[in-house]
């Protein structure tokens, strides 16, 4: 595996973020462990900058956090002076940045450990695959802080875990452990402590090996089709599937299988 030198400067990132590249996978690390990777404005702007300036040739992103926790969510120290208008603009900033993750150029795998709370959970929810180490736990402490989610949580989390569970998390402060997260749709893969990065990288590399058109269809068409009525959904699916299979790369892959050069689907 190639591990190219740090290239944070190429993305013009703040010190709270660090980027590196492993072959076709770009890695973005939250790098503010002394503040438990709390997300201040500078970090959110940096995240948007990173996801909008991914170079050609990158096929997937791996998102991880330094230190003992993935992220403690919104930097609460920036909150106290904001008025209503500024609050709306702030939430809009998060929406824009996280939209670039969910509906950006390439799929994103998040590696989670320790606290994945508040805005940290909203960030994780924008990723396409979540690998959680056993230490990870999920919570929405906004309720107890007298605030509300602002990073797209009301839109993404009900689609992952349901409205009732999100209500419970916000009203009662309920925490879900990484293992419980598997049952409710937050943890996509559960791994032992210290194994998250390697597992996440393996998955990201596999994703990066798909054809760009398939990854585009999964990221951009699938969630939209899921929101449509069935009749529109079938029509868009038919178009998307015809477009994907007409791609020369897809034709090549099908030929490889038919001529017995491609791997078979196995149990593990
Ligand atoms: C912070 C933050 C933060 C830590 N903003 N500074 N999020 C929360 O309500 C979660 C708040 N944080 C915690 O519950 C705990 O810090 C943790 C469970 C995440 C970690 O505990 P621990 O014992 O490892 O660390 P700590 O001693 O609590 O924190 C270390 C430092 O990080 C300390 O600063 P220091 O200067 O005293 O060393 C903390 O103040 C600081 N810190 N978390 C600012 N969140 C778009 S809307 C989204 C809305 C939300 O995300 S609300 C949820 C906010």
XYZ file of C-alpha atoms in Angstrom, residues 66-257:
192
model
C -7.422 11.769 15.960
C -7.306 11.127 19.705
C -9.761 9.280 21.925
C -12.958 10.463 20.229
C -14.266 10.844 16.695
C -15.971 14.155 17.480
C -17.639 15.981 20.376
C -19.832 17.845 17.869
C -20.354 21.569 17.600
C -17.709 23.701 19.276
C -19.893 25.010 22.091
C -17.516 27.864 22.843
C -18.469 29.529 19.527
C -22.174 29.371 20.297
C -22.673 31.816 23.093
C -22.574 35.112 21.147
C -24.634 34.138 18.080
C -27.993 35.821 17.367
C -30.843 34.236 15.379
C -29.694 35.465 11.960
C -26.165 34.302 12.614
C -27.494 30.985 13.862
C -29.351 30.391 10.590
C -26.242 31.250 8.576
C -24.162 28.933 10.760
C -26.509 26.023 10.208
C -26.445 26.776 6.462
C -22.662 26.532 6.541
C -22.871 23.028 8.022
C -25.572 22.034 5.523
C -23.410 23.104 2.596
C -20.317 21.340 3.888
C -22.074 18.054 4.709
C -23.980 18.110 1.417
C -20.558 18.081 -0.278
C -19.847 14.859 1.628
C -23.100 13.042 0.917
C -23.587 14.294 -2.635
C -19.977 14.976 -3.557
C -17.635 13.379 -6.075
C -16.849 10.081 -4.366
C -18.180 7.800 -1.632
C -17.049 8.439 1.934
C -16.247 5.863 4.618
C -16.184 7.162 8.215
C -14.153 5.451 10.929
C -15.726 6.037 14.334
C -14.432 5.625 17.862
C -15.237 7.149 21.241
C -17.775 9.984 21.243
C -19.724 10.386 18.009
C -22.078 12.969 19.395
C -24.180 15.934 18.322
C -22.658 17.479 15.211
C -20.142 14.611 15.201
C -23.014 12.205 14.629
C -24.450 14.530 11.980
C -21.074 14.422 10.243
C -20.915 10.631 10.468
C -24.474 10.414 9.099
C -23.396 12.232 5.936
C -20.897 9.438 5.148
C -21.955 6.461 3.026
C -20.421 3.697 5.150
C -19.651 3.821 8.883
C -17.016 1.574 10.472
C -17.327 1.743 14.258
C -14.755 0.501 16.740
C -16.303 -1.007 19.878
C -15.451 2.165 21.858
C -17.771 4.297 19.706
C -20.993 5.663 21.141
C -23.714 7.793 19.617
C -25.692 10.559 21.304
C -27.512 13.808 20.582
C -26.820 15.973 23.662
C -28.416 19.007 21.983
C -31.563 18.445 24.040
C -29.761 18.815 27.343
C -27.786 21.856 26.103
C -30.967 23.733 25.191
C -30.224 23.691 21.484
C -31.220 21.688 18.409
C -29.352 19.797 15.691
C -28.152 22.104 12.897
C -25.944 20.000 10.646
C -28.653 18.180 8.725
C -29.401 15.736 11.548
C -33.184 16.127 11.248
C -32.938 15.206 7.576
C -30.396 12.379 7.629
C -30.859 10.668 10.982
C -34.580 9.830 10.649
C -33.726 8.176 7.327
C -31.099 6.047 9.088
C -32.703 5.276 12.450
C -36.312 6.524 12.243
C -38.024 9.608 13.678
C -39.017 7.890 16.955
C -35.454 6.859 17.833
C -34.103 10.292 17.064
C -36.830 11.852 19.216
C -35.882 9.553 22.085
C -32.154 10.350 21.711
C -32.842 14.082 21.776
C -35.479 14.093 24.490
C -33.882 11.670 26.945
C -30.203 11.919 26.074
C -30.121 8.202 25.302
C -26.762 6.843 24.169
C -26.307 3.931 21.767
C -23.124 1.873 21.880
C -21.317 0.909 18.661
C -22.705 -2.599 18.921
C -26.286 -1.379 19.396
C -25.699 0.964 16.486
C -25.524 -2.104 14.251
C -29.142 -2.963 14.967
C -30.500 0.546 14.444
C -28.579 1.498 11.286
C -25.746 3.699 12.556
C -22.899 1.172 12.574
C -22.353 -0.388 9.152
C -19.324 -2.447 10.295
C -18.374 -3.203 13.900
C -14.651 -3.773 14.564
C -12.372 -4.208 17.562
C -10.431 -1.298 19.072
C -7.625 -0.094 16.845
C -8.876 -1.921 13.728
C -11.157 0.798 12.378
C -8.686 2.592 10.159
C -7.428 -0.577 8.450
C -10.965 -1.857 7.881
C -12.133 1.545 6.652
C -9.191 1.816 4.271
C -9.809 -1.680 2.920
C -13.450 -0.778 2.227
C -12.555 2.603 0.737
C -10.032 0.957 -1.586
C -12.631 -1.522 -2.692
C -15.101 1.291 -3.356
C -12.431 3.217 -5.283
C -12.045 0.152 -7.511
C -15.673 0.354 -8.702
C -16.425 2.179 -11.926
C -17.033 5.894 -11.351
C -20.476 5.545 -12.974
C -21.581 2.853 -10.554
C -20.395 4.923 -7.596
C -22.189 7.959 -9.040
C -25.411 5.957 -9.403
C -25.227 4.642 -5.855
C -24.439 8.052 -4.343
C -26.665 10.295 -6.419
C -29.435 8.205 -7.978
C -30.181 5.631 -5.275
C -31.079 7.996 -2.386
C -33.186 10.137 -4.746
C -34.993 7.152 -6.189
C -35.718 6.017 -2.632
C -37.529 9.345 -2.046
C -39.633 9.085 -5.238
C -42.909 7.388 -5.928
C -42.445 3.905 -7.426
C -43.415 4.898 -10.992
C -40.786 7.672 -11.170
C -38.316 5.433 -9.361
C -38.587 2.622 -11.905
C -38.100 5.066 -14.772
C -34.980 6.643 -13.264
C -33.624 3.229 -12.304
C -34.056 1.967 -15.881
C -32.187 5.003 -17.234
C -29.419 4.768 -14.655
C -28.932 1.079 -15.230
C -28.791 1.510 -19.015
C -26.275 4.351 -18.680
C -24.066 2.350 -16.305
C -23.993 -0.769 -18.445
C -23.211 1.173 -21.627
C -19.956 2.394 -20.089
C -16.889 0.794 -21.751
C -15.447 0.029 -18.310
C -18.576 -1.973 -17.452
C -18.407 -3.856 -20.751
C -14.790 -4.749 -20.020
C -15.701 -6.044 -16.542
C -18.540 -8.181 -17.881
C -16.220 -9.620 -20.525
C -13.649 -10.419 -17.821
C -16.254 -12.373 -15.909
